[in-house]
PDB file of C-alpha atoms in Angstrom:
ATOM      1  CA  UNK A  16     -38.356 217.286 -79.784  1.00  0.00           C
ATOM      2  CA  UNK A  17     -39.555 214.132 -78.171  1.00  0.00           C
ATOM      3  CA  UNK A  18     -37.070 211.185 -77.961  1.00  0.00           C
ATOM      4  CA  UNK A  19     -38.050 207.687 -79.815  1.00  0.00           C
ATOM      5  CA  UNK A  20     -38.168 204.755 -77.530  1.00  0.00           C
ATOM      6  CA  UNK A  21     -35.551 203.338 -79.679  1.00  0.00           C
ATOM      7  CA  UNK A  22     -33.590 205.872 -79.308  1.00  0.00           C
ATOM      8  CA  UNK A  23     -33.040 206.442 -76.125  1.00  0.00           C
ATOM      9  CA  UNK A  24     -30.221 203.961 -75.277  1.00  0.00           C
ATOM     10  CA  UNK A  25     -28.130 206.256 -77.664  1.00  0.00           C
ATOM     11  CA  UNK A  26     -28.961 209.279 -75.665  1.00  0.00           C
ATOM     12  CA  UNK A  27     -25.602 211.019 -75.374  1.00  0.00           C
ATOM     13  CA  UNK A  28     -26.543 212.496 -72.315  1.00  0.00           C
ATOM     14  CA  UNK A  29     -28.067 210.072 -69.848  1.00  0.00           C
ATOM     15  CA  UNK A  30     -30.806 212.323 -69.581  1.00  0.00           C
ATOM     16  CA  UNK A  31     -33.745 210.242 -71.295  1.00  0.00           C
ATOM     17  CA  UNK A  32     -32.059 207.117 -69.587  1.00  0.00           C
ATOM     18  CA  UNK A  33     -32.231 208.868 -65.574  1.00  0.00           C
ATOM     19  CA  UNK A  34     -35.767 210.584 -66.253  1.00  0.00           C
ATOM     20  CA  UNK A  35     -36.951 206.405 -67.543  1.00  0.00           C
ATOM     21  CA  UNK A  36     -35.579 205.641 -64.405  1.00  0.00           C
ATOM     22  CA  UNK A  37     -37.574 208.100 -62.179  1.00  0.00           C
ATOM     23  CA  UNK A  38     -40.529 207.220 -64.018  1.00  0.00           C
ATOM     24  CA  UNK A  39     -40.233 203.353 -63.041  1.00  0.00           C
ATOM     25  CA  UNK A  40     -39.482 204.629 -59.590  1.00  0.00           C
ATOM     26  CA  UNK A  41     -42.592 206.417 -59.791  1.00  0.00           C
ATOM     27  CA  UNK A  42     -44.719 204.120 -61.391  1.00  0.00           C
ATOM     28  CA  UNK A  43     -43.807 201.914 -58.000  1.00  0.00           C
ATOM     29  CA  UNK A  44     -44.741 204.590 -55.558  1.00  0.00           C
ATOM     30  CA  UNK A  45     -47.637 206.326 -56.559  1.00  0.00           C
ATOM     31  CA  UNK A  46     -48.437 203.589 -60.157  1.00  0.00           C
ATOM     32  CA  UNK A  47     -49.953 204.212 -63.105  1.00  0.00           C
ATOM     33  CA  UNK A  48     -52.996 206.652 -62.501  1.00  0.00           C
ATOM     34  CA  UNK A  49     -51.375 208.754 -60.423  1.00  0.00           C
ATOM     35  CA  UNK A  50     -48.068 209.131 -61.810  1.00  0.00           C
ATOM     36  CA  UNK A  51     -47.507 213.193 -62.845  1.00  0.00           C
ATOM     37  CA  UNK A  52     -44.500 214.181 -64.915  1.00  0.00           C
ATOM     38  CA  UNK A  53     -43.935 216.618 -61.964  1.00  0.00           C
ATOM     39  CA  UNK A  54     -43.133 213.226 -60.189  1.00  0.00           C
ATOM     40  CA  UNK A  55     -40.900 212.053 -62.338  1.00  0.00           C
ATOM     41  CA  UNK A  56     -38.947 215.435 -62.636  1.00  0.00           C
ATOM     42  CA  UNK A  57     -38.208 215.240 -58.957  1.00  0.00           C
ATOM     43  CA  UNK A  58     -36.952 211.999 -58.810  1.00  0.00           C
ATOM     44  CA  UNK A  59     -35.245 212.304 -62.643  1.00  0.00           C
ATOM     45  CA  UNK A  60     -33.110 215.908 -60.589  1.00  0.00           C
ATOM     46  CA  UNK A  61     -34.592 217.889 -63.404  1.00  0.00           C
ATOM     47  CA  UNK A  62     -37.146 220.370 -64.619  1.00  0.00           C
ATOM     48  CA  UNK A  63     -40.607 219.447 -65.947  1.00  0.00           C
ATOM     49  CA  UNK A  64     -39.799 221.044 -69.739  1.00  0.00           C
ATOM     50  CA  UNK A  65     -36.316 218.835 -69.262  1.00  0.00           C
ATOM     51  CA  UNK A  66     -38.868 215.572 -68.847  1.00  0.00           C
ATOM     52  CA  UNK A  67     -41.044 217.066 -71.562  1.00  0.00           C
ATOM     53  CA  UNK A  68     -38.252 217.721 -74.154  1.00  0.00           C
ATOM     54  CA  UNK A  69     -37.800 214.253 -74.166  1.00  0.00           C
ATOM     55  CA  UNK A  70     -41.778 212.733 -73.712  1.00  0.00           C
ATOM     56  CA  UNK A  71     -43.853 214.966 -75.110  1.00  0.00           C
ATOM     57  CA  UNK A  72     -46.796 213.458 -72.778  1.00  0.00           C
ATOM     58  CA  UNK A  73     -47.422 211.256 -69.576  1.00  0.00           C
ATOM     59  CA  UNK A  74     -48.653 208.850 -72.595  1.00  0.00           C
ATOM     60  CA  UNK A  75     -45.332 209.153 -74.557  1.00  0.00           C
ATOM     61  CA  UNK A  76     -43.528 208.385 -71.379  1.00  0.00           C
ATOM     62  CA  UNK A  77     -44.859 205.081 -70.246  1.00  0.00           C
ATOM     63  CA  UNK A  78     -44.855 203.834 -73.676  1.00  0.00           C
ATOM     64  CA  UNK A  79     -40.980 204.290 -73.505  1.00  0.00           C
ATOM     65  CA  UNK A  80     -40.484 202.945 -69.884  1.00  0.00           C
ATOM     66  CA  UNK A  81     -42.941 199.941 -71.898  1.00  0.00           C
ATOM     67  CA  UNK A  82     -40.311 199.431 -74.384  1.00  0.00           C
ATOM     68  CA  UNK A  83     -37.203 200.113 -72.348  1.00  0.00           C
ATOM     69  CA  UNK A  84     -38.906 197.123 -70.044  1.00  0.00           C
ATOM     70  CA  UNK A  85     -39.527 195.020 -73.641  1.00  0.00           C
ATOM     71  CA  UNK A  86     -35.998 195.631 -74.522  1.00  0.00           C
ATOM     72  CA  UNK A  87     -34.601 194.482 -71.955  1.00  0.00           C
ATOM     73  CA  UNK A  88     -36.669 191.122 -71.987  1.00  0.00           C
ATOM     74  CA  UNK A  89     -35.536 190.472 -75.739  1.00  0.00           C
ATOM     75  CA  UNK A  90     -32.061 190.667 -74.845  1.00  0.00           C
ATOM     76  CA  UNK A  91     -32.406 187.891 -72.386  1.00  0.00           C
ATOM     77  CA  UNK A  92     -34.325 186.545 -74.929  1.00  0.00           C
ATOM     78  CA  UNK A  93     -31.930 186.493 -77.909  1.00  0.00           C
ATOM     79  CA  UNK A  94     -29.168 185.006 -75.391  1.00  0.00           C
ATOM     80  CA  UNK A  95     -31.629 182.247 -74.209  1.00  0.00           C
ATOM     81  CA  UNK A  96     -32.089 181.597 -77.963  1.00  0.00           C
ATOM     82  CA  UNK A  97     -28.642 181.828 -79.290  1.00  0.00           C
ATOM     83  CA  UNK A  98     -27.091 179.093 -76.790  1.00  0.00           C
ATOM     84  CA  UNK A  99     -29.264 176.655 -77.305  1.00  0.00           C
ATOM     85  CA  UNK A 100     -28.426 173.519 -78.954  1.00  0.00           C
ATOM     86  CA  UNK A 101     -31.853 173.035 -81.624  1.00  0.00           C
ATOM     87  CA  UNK A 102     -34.924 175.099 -82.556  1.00  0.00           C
ATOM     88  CA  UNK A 103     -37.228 173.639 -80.233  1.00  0.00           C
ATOM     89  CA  UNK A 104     -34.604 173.842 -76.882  1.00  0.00           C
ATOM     90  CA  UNK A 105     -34.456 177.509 -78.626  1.00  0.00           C
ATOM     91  CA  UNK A 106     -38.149 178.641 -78.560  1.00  0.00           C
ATOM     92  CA  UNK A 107     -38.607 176.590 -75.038  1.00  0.00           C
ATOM     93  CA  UNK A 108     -35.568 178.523 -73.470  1.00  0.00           C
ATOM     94  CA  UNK A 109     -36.596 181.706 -74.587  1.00  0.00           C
ATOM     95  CA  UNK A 110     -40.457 181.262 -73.509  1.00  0.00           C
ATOM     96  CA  UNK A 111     -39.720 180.169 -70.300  1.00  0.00           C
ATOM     97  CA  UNK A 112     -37.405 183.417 -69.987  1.00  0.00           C
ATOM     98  CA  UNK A 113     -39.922 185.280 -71.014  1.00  0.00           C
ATOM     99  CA  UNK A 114     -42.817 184.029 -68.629  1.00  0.00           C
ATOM    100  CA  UNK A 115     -40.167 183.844 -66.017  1.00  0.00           C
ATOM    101  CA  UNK A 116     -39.505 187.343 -65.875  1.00  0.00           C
ATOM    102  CA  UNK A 117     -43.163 188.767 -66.196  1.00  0.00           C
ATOM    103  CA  UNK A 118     -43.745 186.918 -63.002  1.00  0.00           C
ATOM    104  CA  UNK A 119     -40.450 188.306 -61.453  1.00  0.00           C
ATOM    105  CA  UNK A 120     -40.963 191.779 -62.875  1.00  0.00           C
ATOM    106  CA  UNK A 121     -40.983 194.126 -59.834  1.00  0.00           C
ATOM    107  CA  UNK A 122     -43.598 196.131 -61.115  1.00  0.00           C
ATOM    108  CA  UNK A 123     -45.732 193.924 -63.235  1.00  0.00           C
ATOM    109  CA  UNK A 124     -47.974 191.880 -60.816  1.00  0.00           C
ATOM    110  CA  UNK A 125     -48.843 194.916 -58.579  1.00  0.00           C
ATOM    111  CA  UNK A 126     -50.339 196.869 -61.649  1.00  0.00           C
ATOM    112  CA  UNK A 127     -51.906 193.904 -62.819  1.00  0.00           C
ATOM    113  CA  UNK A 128     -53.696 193.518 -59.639  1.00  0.00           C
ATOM    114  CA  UNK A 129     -54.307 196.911 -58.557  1.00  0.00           C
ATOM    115  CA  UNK A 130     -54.357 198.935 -62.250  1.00  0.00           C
ATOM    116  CA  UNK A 131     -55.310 196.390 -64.678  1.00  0.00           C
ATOM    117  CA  UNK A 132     -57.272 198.923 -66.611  1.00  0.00           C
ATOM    118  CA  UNK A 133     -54.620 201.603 -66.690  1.00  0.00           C
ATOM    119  CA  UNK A 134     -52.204 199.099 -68.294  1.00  0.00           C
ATOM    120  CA  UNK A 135     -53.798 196.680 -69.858  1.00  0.00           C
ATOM    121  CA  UNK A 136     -53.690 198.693 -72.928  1.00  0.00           C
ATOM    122  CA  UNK A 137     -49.902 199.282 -73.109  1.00  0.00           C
ATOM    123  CA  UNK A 138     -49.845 195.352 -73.435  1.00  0.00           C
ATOM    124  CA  UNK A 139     -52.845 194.927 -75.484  1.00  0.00           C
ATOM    125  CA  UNK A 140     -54.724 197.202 -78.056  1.00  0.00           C
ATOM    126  CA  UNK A 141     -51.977 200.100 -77.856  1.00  0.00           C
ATOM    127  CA  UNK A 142     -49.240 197.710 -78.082  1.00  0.00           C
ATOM    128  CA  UNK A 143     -48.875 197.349 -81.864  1.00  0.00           C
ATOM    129  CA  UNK A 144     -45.257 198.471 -81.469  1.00  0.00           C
ATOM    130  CA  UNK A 145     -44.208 196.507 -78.357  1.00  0.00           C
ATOM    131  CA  UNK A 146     -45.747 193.208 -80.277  1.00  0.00           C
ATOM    132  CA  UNK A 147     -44.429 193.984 -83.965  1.00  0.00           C
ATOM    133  CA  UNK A 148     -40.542 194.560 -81.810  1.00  0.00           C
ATOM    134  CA  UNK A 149     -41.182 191.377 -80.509  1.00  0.00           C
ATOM    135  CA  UNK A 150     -41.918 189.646 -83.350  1.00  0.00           C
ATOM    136  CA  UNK A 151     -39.523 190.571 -85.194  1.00  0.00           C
ATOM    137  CA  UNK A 152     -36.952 190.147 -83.209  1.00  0.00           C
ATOM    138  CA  UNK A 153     -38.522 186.013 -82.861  1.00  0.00           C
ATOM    139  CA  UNK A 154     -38.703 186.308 -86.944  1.00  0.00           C
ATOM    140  CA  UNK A 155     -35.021 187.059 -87.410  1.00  0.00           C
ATOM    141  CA  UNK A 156     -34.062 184.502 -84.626  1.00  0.00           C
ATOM    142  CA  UNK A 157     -35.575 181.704 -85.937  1.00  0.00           C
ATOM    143  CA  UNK A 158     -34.333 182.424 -89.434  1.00  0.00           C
ATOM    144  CA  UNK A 159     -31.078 182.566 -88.139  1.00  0.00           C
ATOM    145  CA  UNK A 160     -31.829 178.651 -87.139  1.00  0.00           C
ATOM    146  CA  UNK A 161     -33.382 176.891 -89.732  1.00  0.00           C
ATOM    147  CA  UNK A 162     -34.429 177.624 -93.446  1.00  0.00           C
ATOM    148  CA  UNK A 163     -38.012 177.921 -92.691  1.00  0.00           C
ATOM    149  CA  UNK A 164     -39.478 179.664 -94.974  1.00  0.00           C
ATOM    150  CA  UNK A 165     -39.824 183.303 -94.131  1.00  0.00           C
ATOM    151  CA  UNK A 166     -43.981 183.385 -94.035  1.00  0.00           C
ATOM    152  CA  UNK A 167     -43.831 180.343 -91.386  1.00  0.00           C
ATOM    153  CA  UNK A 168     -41.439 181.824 -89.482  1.00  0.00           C
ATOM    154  CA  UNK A 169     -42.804 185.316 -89.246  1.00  0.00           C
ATOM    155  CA  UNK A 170     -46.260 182.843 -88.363  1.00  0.00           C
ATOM    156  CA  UNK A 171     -44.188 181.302 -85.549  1.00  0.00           C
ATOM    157  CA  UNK A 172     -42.721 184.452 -83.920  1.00  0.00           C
ATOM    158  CA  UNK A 173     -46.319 185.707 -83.948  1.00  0.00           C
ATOM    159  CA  UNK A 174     -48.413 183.055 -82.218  1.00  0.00           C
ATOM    160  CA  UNK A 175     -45.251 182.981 -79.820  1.00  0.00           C
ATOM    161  CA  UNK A 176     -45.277 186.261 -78.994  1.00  0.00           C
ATOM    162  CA  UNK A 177     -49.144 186.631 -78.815  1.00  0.00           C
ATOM    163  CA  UNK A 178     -49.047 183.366 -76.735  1.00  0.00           C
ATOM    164  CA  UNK A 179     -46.723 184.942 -74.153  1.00  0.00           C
ATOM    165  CA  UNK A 180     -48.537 188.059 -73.631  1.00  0.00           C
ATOM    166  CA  UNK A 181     -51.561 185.669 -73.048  1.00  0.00           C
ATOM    167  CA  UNK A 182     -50.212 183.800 -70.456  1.00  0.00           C
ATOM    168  CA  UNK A 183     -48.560 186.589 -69.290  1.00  0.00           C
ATOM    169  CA  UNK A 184     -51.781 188.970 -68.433  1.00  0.00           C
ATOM    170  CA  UNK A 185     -53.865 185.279 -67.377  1.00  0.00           C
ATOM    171  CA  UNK A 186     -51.360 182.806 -65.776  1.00  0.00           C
ATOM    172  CA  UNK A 187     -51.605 179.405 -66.178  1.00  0.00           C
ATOM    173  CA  UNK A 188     -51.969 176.413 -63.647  1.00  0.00           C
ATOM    174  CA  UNK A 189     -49.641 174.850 -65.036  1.00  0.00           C
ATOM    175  CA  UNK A 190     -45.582 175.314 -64.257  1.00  0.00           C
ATOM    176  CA  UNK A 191     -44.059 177.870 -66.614  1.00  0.00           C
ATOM    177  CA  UNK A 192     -41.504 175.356 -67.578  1.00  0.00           C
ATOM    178  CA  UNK A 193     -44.475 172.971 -68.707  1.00  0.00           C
ATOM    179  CA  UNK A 194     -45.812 175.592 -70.969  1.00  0.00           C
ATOM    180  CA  UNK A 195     -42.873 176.615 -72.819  1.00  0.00           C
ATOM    181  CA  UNK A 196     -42.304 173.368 -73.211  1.00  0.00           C
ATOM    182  CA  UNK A 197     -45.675 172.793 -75.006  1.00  0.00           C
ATOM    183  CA  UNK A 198     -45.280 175.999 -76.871  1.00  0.00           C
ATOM    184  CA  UNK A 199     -42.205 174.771 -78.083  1.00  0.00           C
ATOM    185  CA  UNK A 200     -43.113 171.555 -79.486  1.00  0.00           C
ATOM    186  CA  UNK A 201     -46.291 172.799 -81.142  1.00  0.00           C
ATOM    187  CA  UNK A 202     -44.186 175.464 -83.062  1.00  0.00           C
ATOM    188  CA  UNK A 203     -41.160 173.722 -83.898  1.00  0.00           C
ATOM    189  CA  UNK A 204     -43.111 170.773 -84.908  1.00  0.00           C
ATOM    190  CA  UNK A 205     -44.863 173.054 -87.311  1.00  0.00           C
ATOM    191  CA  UNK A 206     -42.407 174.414 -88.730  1.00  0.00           C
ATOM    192  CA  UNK A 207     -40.208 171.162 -89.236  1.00  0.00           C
ATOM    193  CA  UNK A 208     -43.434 169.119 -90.759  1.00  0.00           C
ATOM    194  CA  UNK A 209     -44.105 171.943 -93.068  1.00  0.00           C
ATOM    195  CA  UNK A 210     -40.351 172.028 -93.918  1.00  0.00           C
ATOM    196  CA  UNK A 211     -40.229 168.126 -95.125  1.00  0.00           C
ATOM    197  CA  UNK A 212     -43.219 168.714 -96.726  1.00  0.00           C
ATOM    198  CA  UNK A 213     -41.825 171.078 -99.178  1.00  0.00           C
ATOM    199  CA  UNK A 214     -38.976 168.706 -99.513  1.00  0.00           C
ATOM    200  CA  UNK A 215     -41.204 166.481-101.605  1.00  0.00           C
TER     201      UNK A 215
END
């Protein structure tokens, strides 16, 4: 039986973990259209059913390494939003982080430039998972903040995390730092003028 994305970091035996790892390995040497689960065997140290048992298909497989790589991001994320002092510094810390480490992402740039049709779908149209994880994981920060009500801030998360996978796939001019910044204000200030509004 195929292992769940979100299961794999509970994966007794290491073995979905160290065949995720030969498939980013892979996905760096020969990328996206070429990869083979044959590849990914060698380099995991096991058999092609072994890579298999766990990812069912090539397609199964980057769709994990996806959300191992989306995981990982939103636990820098909830850390960047956690320490910081008020909703706005919140949402601008953990924008920045985001956009910050797309552009430092070892693999991310090269496939952009050289496979952008190969994955532009595991970020876009076949991404319904990677975005709803997202968002949700935005939602239940931001209620943890302020007393939004729950519609605005599921609203929030979402045009965050939509925004960041915008700039993301079509960088902006401007200085990452600038942007979150901008994204920050425009949601916070949202949320905090709706907020008094229902005060009244």
């Amino acid at each position: 039986m195929a292992v769940a994305a979100q299961d794999v970091r509970t994966d007794a035996s290491g073995t979905a973990t160290r065949i995720l790892d030969a498939a980013f390995e892979a996905v760096a040497t020969f990328g996206l259209s070429r990869l083979t689960m044959d590849d990914v065997a060698g380099l995991a140290g096991v058999s092609r059913q072994t890579v298999y048992r766990y990812f069912d298909s090539k397609d199964a497989l980057i769709l994990a390494l996806v959300a191992r790589e989306e995981e990982t991001l939103l636990d820098g994320v909830r850390v960047a939003h956690r320490e910081a002092p008020s909703l706005r510094e919140a949402i601008r810390r953990s924008v920045l982080f985001c956009l910050q480490a797309a552009r430092e992402h070892p693999l991310l740039d090269r496939l952009l430039a050289s496979e952008p049709q190969v994955l532009l779908p595991y970020l876009t149209t076949r991404a319904g998972g990677l975005i709803d994880r997202a968002r949700r994981t935005l939602e239940s920060l931001v209620a943890e903040r302020t007393d939004v009500r729950p519609e605005l801030a599921a609203r929030s998360a979402d045009l965050a995390v939509r925004a960041i996978v915008s700039y993301t796939l079509t960088p902006s001019d401007e200085p990452p730092d600038q942007v979150a910044r901008e994204i920050a204000r425009i949601l916070s200030s949202a949320i905090e003028r709706r907020r008094k509004e229902d005060a009244r």
